[in-house]
Amino acid sequence: MGRSRMCAVCGAGLPRAGPARRRYCSGACRAQVWRDRQTSGRIITVGLLTAEAEIRGDIEALERLLCPVCRQPVLPGGRRRRDARYCSGACRTRAWRHRRLPREEPEERVRATVTGSRHQEARDAAR
């Protein structure tokens, strides 16, 4: 008996029919390996660009390569937009919430609950 062949990604058995050089059980496993290769290439490229910018002291390049929230490298391309600014959805949401907050907290308004002439005085004081 020959040795049992296994998929290089998921470990499932490979079908007996087919080429002897087959390494993956399905197109999904083959695509996963391709995406992993593309991601690792982007990681290496961003790492090299970041190191180069740090050595040169190029602040603008570092700002484009690092997430403005957590300072992790941003890996555009693949499943992300090429012009991605944030490393994850969590950082994008955190930045949005920070921008949404008012710059200065307004003073809390006091609601007048009195009646008569004191009502006008309380309303004027609350303004």
mmCIF file with all atom_site columns, C-alpha atoms in Angstrom, residues 3-127:
data_model
loop_
_atom_site.group_PDB
_atom_site.id
_atom_site.type_symbol
_atom_site.label_atom_id
_atom_site.label_alt_id
_atom_site.label_comp_id
_atom_site.label_asym_id
_atom_site.label_entity_id
_atom_site.label_seq_id
_atom_site.pdbx_PDB_ins_code
_atom_site.Cartn_x
_atom_site.Cartn_y
_atom_site.Cartn_z
_atom_site.occupancy
_atom_site.B_iso_or_equiv
_atom_site.pdbx_formal_charge
_atom_site.auth_seq_id
_atom_site.auth_comp_id
_atom_site.auth_asym_id
_atom_site.auth_atom_id
_atom_site.pdbx_PDB_model_num
ATOM 1   C CA . ARG A 1 3   ? 1.346   6.342  1.611   1.00 0.00 ? 3   ARG A CA 1
ATOM 2   C CA . SER A 1 4   ? -1.915  8.272  2.239   1.00 0.00 ? 4   SER A CA 1
ATOM 3   C CA . ARG A 1 5   ? -1.791  11.748 0.760   1.00 0.00 ? 5   ARG A CA 1
ATOM 4   C CA . MET A 1 6   ? -3.126  14.714 2.715   1.00 0.00 ? 6   MET A CA 1
ATOM 5   C CA . CYS A 1 7   ? -4.099  18.273 1.810   1.00 0.00 ? 7   CYS A CA 1
ATOM 6   C CA . ALA A 1 8   ? -1.343  20.759 2.731   1.00 0.00 ? 8   ALA A CA 1
ATOM 7   C CA . VAL A 1 9   ? -3.897  23.214 4.182   1.00 0.00 ? 9   VAL A CA 1
ATOM 8   C CA . CYS A 1 10  ? -6.690  21.355 5.966   1.00 0.00 ? 10  CYS A CA 1
ATOM 9   C CA . GLY A 1 11  ? -5.247  17.859 6.318   1.00 0.00 ? 11  GLY A CA 1
ATOM 10  C CA . ALA A 1 12  ? -8.089  16.138 4.457   1.00 0.00 ? 12  ALA A CA 1
ATOM 11  C CA . GLY A 1 13  ? -7.267  13.145 2.294   1.00 0.00 ? 13  GLY A CA 1
ATOM 12  C CA . LEU A 1 14  ? -6.617  13.829 -1.374  1.00 0.00 ? 14  LEU A CA 1
ATOM 13  C CA . PRO A 1 15  ? -8.673  11.966 -3.962  1.00 0.00 ? 15  PRO A CA 1
ATOM 14  C CA . ARG A 1 16  ? -6.869  9.034  -5.580  1.00 0.00 ? 16  ARG A CA 1
ATOM 15  C CA . ALA A 1 17  ? -7.876  10.208 -9.043  1.00 0.00 ? 17  ALA A CA 1
ATOM 16  C CA . GLY A 1 18  ? -5.951  13.161 -10.317 1.00 0.00 ? 18  GLY A CA 1
ATOM 17  C CA . PRO A 1 19  ? -2.358  14.190 -10.783 1.00 0.00 ? 19  PRO A CA 1
ATOM 18  C CA . ALA A 1 20  ? 0.320   12.819 -8.463  1.00 0.00 ? 20  ALA A CA 1
ATOM 19  C CA . ARG A 1 21  ? 1.590   16.361 -7.774  1.00 0.00 ? 21  ARG A CA 1
ATOM 20  C CA . ARG A 1 22  ? -1.749  17.498 -6.331  1.00 0.00 ? 22  ARG A CA 1
ATOM 21  C CA . ARG A 1 23  ? -1.254  19.217 -2.950  1.00 0.00 ? 23  ARG A CA 1
ATOM 22  C CA . TYR A 1 24  ? -4.706  20.612 -2.092  1.00 0.00 ? 24  TYR A CA 1
ATOM 23  C CA . CYS A 1 25  ? -8.083  18.920 -1.730  1.00 0.00 ? 25  CYS A CA 1
ATOM 24  C CA . SER A 1 26  ? -10.115 21.774 -3.227  1.00 0.00 ? 26  SER A CA 1
ATOM 25  C CA . GLY A 1 27  ? -9.990  25.107 -4.950  1.00 0.00 ? 27  GLY A CA 1
ATOM 26  C CA . ALA A 1 28  ? -10.789 26.787 -1.609  1.00 0.00 ? 28  ALA A CA 1
ATOM 27  C CA . CYS A 1 29  ? -7.628  25.363 0.004   1.00 0.00 ? 29  CYS A CA 1
ATOM 28  C CA . ARG A 1 30  ? -5.538  26.365 -3.019  1.00 0.00 ? 30  ARG A CA 1
ATOM 29  C CA . ALA A 1 31  ? -6.989  29.907 -2.876  1.00 0.00 ? 31  ALA A CA 1
ATOM 30  C CA . GLN A 1 32  ? -6.235  30.127 0.865   1.00 0.00 ? 32  GLN A CA 1
ATOM 31  C CA . VAL A 1 33  ? -2.562  29.346 0.226   1.00 0.00 ? 33  VAL A CA 1
ATOM 32  C CA . TRP A 1 34  ? -2.449  32.012 -2.499  1.00 0.00 ? 34  TRP A CA 1
ATOM 33  C CA . ARG A 1 35  ? -4.029  34.631 -0.175  1.00 0.00 ? 35  ARG A CA 1
ATOM 34  C CA . ASP A 1 36  ? -1.559  33.726 2.584   1.00 0.00 ? 36  ASP A CA 1
ATOM 35  C CA . ARG A 1 37  ? 1.360   34.207 0.179   1.00 0.00 ? 37  ARG A CA 1
ATOM 36  C CA . GLN A 1 38  ? 0.007   37.591 -0.898  1.00 0.00 ? 38  GLN A CA 1
ATOM 37  C CA . THR A 1 39  ? -0.439  38.717 2.725   1.00 0.00 ? 39  THR A CA 1
ATOM 38  C CA . SER A 1 40  ? 3.065   37.631 3.723   1.00 0.00 ? 40  SER A CA 1
ATOM 39  C CA . GLY A 1 41  ? 4.470   39.569 0.766   1.00 0.00 ? 41  GLY A CA 1
ATOM 40  C CA . ARG A 1 42  ? 2.585   42.699 1.882   1.00 0.00 ? 42  ARG A CA 1
ATOM 41  C CA . ILE A 1 43  ? 3.810   42.240 5.466   1.00 0.00 ? 43  ILE A CA 1
ATOM 42  C CA . ILE A 1 44  ? 7.421   42.083 4.296   1.00 0.00 ? 44  ILE A CA 1
ATOM 43  C CA . THR A 1 45  ? 6.978   45.108 2.026   1.00 0.00 ? 45  THR A CA 1
ATOM 44  C CA . VAL A 1 46  ? 5.341   47.240 4.736   1.00 0.00 ? 46  VAL A CA 1
ATOM 45  C CA . GLY A 1 47  ? 8.029   46.186 7.219   1.00 0.00 ? 47  GLY A CA 1
ATOM 46  C CA . LEU A 1 48  ? 10.810  47.217 4.849   1.00 0.00 ? 48  LEU A CA 1
ATOM 47  C CA . LEU A 1 49  ? 9.126   50.532 4.032   1.00 0.00 ? 49  LEU A CA 1
ATOM 48  C CA . THR A 1 50  ? 8.554   51.265 7.736   1.00 0.00 ? 50  THR A CA 1
ATOM 49  C CA . ALA A 1 51  ? 12.176  50.509 8.635   1.00 0.00 ? 51  ALA A CA 1
ATOM 50  C CA . GLU A 1 52  ? 13.397  52.671 5.762   1.00 0.00 ? 52  GLU A CA 1
ATOM 51  C CA . ALA A 1 53  ? 11.175  55.593 6.823   1.00 0.00 ? 53  ALA A CA 1
ATOM 52  C CA . GLU A 1 54  ? 12.345  55.295 10.445  1.00 0.00 ? 54  GLU A CA 1
ATOM 53  C CA . ILE A 1 55  ? 15.996  55.341 9.387   1.00 0.00 ? 55  ILE A CA 1
ATOM 54  C CA . ARG A 1 56  ? 15.461  58.393 7.156   1.00 0.00 ? 56  ARG A CA 1
ATOM 55  C CA . GLY A 1 57  ? 13.260  60.088 9.758   1.00 0.00 ? 57  GLY A CA 1
ATOM 56  C CA . ASP A 1 58  ? 10.462  60.495 7.201   1.00 0.00 ? 58  ASP A CA 1
ATOM 57  C CA . ILE A 1 59  ? 7.466   61.299 9.403   1.00 0.00 ? 59  ILE A CA 1
ATOM 58  C CA . GLU A 1 60  ? 5.014   61.564 6.467   1.00 0.00 ? 60  GLU A CA 1
ATOM 59  C CA . ALA A 1 61  ? 5.827   58.059 5.230   1.00 0.00 ? 61  ALA A CA 1
ATOM 60  C CA . LEU A 1 62  ? 5.447   56.644 8.741   1.00 0.00 ? 62  LEU A CA 1
ATOM 61  C CA . GLU A 1 63  ? 2.043   58.311 9.098   1.00 0.00 ? 63  GLU A CA 1
ATOM 62  C CA . ARG A 1 64  ? 0.879   56.627 5.877   1.00 0.00 ? 64  ARG A CA 1
ATOM 63  C CA . LEU A 1 65  ? 2.211   53.195 6.884   1.00 0.00 ? 65  LEU A CA 1
ATOM 64  C CA . LEU A 1 66  ? 1.047   53.074 10.523  1.00 0.00 ? 66  LEU A CA 1
ATOM 65  C CA . CYS A 1 67  ? -2.469  53.059 11.946  1.00 0.00 ? 67  CYS A CA 1
ATOM 66  C CA . PRO A 1 68  ? -3.141  56.481 13.531  1.00 0.00 ? 68  PRO A CA 1
ATOM 67  C CA . VAL A 1 69  ? -4.936  54.846 16.493  1.00 0.00 ? 69  VAL A CA 1
ATOM 68  C CA . CYS A 1 70  ? -2.731  51.937 17.612  1.00 0.00 ? 70  CYS A CA 1
ATOM 69  C CA . ARG A 1 71  ? 0.446   52.579 15.548  1.00 0.00 ? 71  ARG A CA 1
ATOM 70  C CA . GLN A 1 72  ? 0.404   49.038 14.059  1.00 0.00 ? 72  GLN A CA 1
ATOM 71  C CA . PRO A 1 73  ? 1.368   48.613 10.373  1.00 0.00 ? 73  PRO A CA 1
ATOM 72  C CA . VAL A 1 74  ? -1.551  48.916 7.935   1.00 0.00 ? 74  VAL A CA 1
ATOM 73  C CA . LEU A 1 75  ? -1.631  46.228 5.246   1.00 0.00 ? 75  LEU A CA 1
ATOM 74  C CA . PRO A 1 76  ? -3.601  47.616 2.299   1.00 0.00 ? 76  PRO A CA 1
ATOM 75  C CA . GLY A 1 77  ? -4.620  45.414 -0.594  1.00 0.00 ? 77  GLY A CA 1
ATOM 76  C CA . GLY A 1 78  ? -5.969  41.882 -0.524  1.00 0.00 ? 78  GLY A CA 1
ATOM 77  C CA . ARG A 1 79  ? -9.285  42.029 1.314   1.00 0.00 ? 79  ARG A CA 1
ATOM 78  C CA . ARG A 1 80  ? -8.732  45.697 2.187   1.00 0.00 ? 80  ARG A CA 1
ATOM 79  C CA . ARG A 1 81  ? -8.911  48.859 0.176   1.00 0.00 ? 81  ARG A CA 1
ATOM 80  C CA . ARG A 1 82  ? -5.623  50.023 -1.259  1.00 0.00 ? 82  ARG A CA 1
ATOM 81  C CA . ASP A 1 83  ? -6.079  53.370 0.489   1.00 0.00 ? 83  ASP A CA 1
ATOM 82  C CA . ALA A 1 84  ? -6.849  51.846 3.926   1.00 0.00 ? 84  ALA A CA 1
ATOM 83  C CA . ARG A 1 85  ? -5.893  54.159 6.818   1.00 0.00 ? 85  ARG A CA 1
ATOM 84  C CA . TYR A 1 86  ? -6.625  51.886 9.802   1.00 0.00 ? 86  TYR A CA 1
ATOM 85  C CA . CYS A 1 87  ? -5.371  48.396 10.619  1.00 0.00 ? 87  CYS A CA 1
ATOM 86  C CA . SER A 1 88  ? -8.793  47.079 11.660  1.00 0.00 ? 88  SER A CA 1
ATOM 87  C CA . GLY A 1 89  ? -12.457 47.907 11.947  1.00 0.00 ? 89  GLY A CA 1
ATOM 88  C CA . ALA A 1 90  ? -12.036 48.390 15.701  1.00 0.00 ? 90  ALA A CA 1
ATOM 89  C CA . CYS A 1 91  ? -9.455  51.146 15.153  1.00 0.00 ? 91  CYS A CA 1
ATOM 90  C CA . ARG A 1 92  ? -11.632 52.776 12.492  1.00 0.00 ? 92  ARG A CA 1
ATOM 91  C CA . THR A 1 93  ? -14.577 52.812 14.927  1.00 0.00 ? 93  THR A CA 1
ATOM 92  C CA . ARG A 1 94  ? -12.423 54.143 17.768  1.00 0.00 ? 94  ARG A CA 1
ATOM 93  C CA . ALA A 1 95  ? -11.188 56.996 15.557  1.00 0.00 ? 95  ALA A CA 1
ATOM 94  C CA . TRP A 1 96  ? -14.745 57.824 14.484  1.00 0.00 ? 96  TRP A CA 1
ATOM 95  C CA . ARG A 1 97  ? -15.932 57.937 18.099  1.00 0.00 ? 97  ARG A CA 1
ATOM 96  C CA . HIS A 1 98  ? -13.034 60.179 19.027  1.00 0.00 ? 98  HIS A CA 1
ATOM 97  C CA . ARG A 1 99  ? -13.838 62.572 16.164  1.00 0.00 ? 99  ARG A CA 1
ATOM 98  C CA . ARG A 1 100 ? -17.535 62.528 17.033  1.00 0.00 ? 100 ARG A CA 1
ATOM 99  C CA . LEU A 1 101 ? -17.041 63.698 20.633  1.00 0.00 ? 101 LEU A CA 1
ATOM 100 C CA . PRO A 1 102 ? -17.421 67.430 21.090  1.00 0.00 ? 102 PRO A CA 1
ATOM 101 C CA . ARG A 1 103 ? -14.220 69.351 21.687  1.00 0.00 ? 103 ARG A CA 1
ATOM 102 C CA . GLU A 1 104 ? -15.552 70.944 24.837  1.00 0.00 ? 104 GLU A CA 1
ATOM 103 C CA . GLU A 1 105 ? -18.240 69.532 27.098  1.00 0.00 ? 105 GLU A CA 1
ATOM 104 C CA . PRO A 1 106 ? -21.095 72.052 27.347  1.00 0.00 ? 106 PRO A CA 1
ATOM 105 C CA . GLU A 1 107 ? -22.359 72.930 30.780  1.00 0.00 ? 107 GLU A CA 1
ATOM 106 C CA . GLU A 1 108 ? -25.417 70.974 31.775  1.00 0.00 ? 108 GLU A CA 1
ATOM 107 C CA . ARG A 1 109 ? -28.535 73.093 31.587  1.00 0.00 ? 109 ARG A CA 1
ATOM 108 C CA . VAL A 1 110 ? -30.659 73.387 34.687  1.00 0.00 ? 110 VAL A CA 1
ATOM 109 C CA . ARG A 1 111 ? -34.347 72.892 34.060  1.00 0.00 ? 111 ARG A CA 1
ATOM 110 C CA . ALA A 1 112 ? -36.655 75.320 35.827  1.00 0.00 ? 112 ALA A CA 1
ATOM 111 C CA . THR A 1 113 ? -39.384 73.628 37.849  1.00 0.00 ? 113 THR A CA 1
ATOM 112 C CA . VAL A 1 114 ? -40.794 76.632 39.690  1.00 0.00 ? 114 VAL A CA 1
ATOM 113 C CA . THR A 1 115 ? -43.864 78.629 38.742  1.00 0.00 ? 115 THR A CA 1
ATOM 114 C CA . GLY A 1 116 ? -44.801 82.296 38.738  1.00 0.00 ? 116 GLY A CA 1
ATOM 115 C CA . SER A 1 117 ? -42.253 85.077 38.725  1.00 0.00 ? 117 SER A CA 1
ATOM 116 C CA . ARG A 1 118 ? -39.575 82.752 40.037  1.00 0.00 ? 118 ARG A CA 1
ATOM 117 C CA . HIS A 1 119 ? -40.052 80.703 36.868  1.00 0.00 ? 119 HIS A CA 1
ATOM 118 C CA . GLN A 1 120 ? -38.728 83.558 34.710  1.00 0.00 ? 120 GLN A CA 1
ATOM 119 C CA . GLU A 1 121 ? -35.760 84.080 37.076  1.00 0.00 ? 121 GLU A CA 1
ATOM 120 C CA . ALA A 1 122 ? -34.847 80.366 36.984  1.00 0.00 ? 122 ALA A CA 1
ATOM 121 C CA . ARG A 1 123 ? -35.069 80.299 33.186  1.00 0.00 ? 123 ARG A CA 1
ATOM 122 C CA . ASP A 1 124 ? -32.826 83.343 32.928  1.00 0.00 ? 124 ASP A CA 1
ATOM 123 C CA . ALA A 1 125 ? -30.302 81.793 35.342  1.00 0.00 ? 125 ALA A CA 1
ATOM 124 C CA . ALA A 1 126 ? -30.171 78.582 33.277  1.00 0.00 ? 126 ALA A CA 1
ATOM 125 C CA . ARG A 1 127 ? -29.126 80.486 30.153  1.00 0.00 ? 127 ARG A CA 1
#
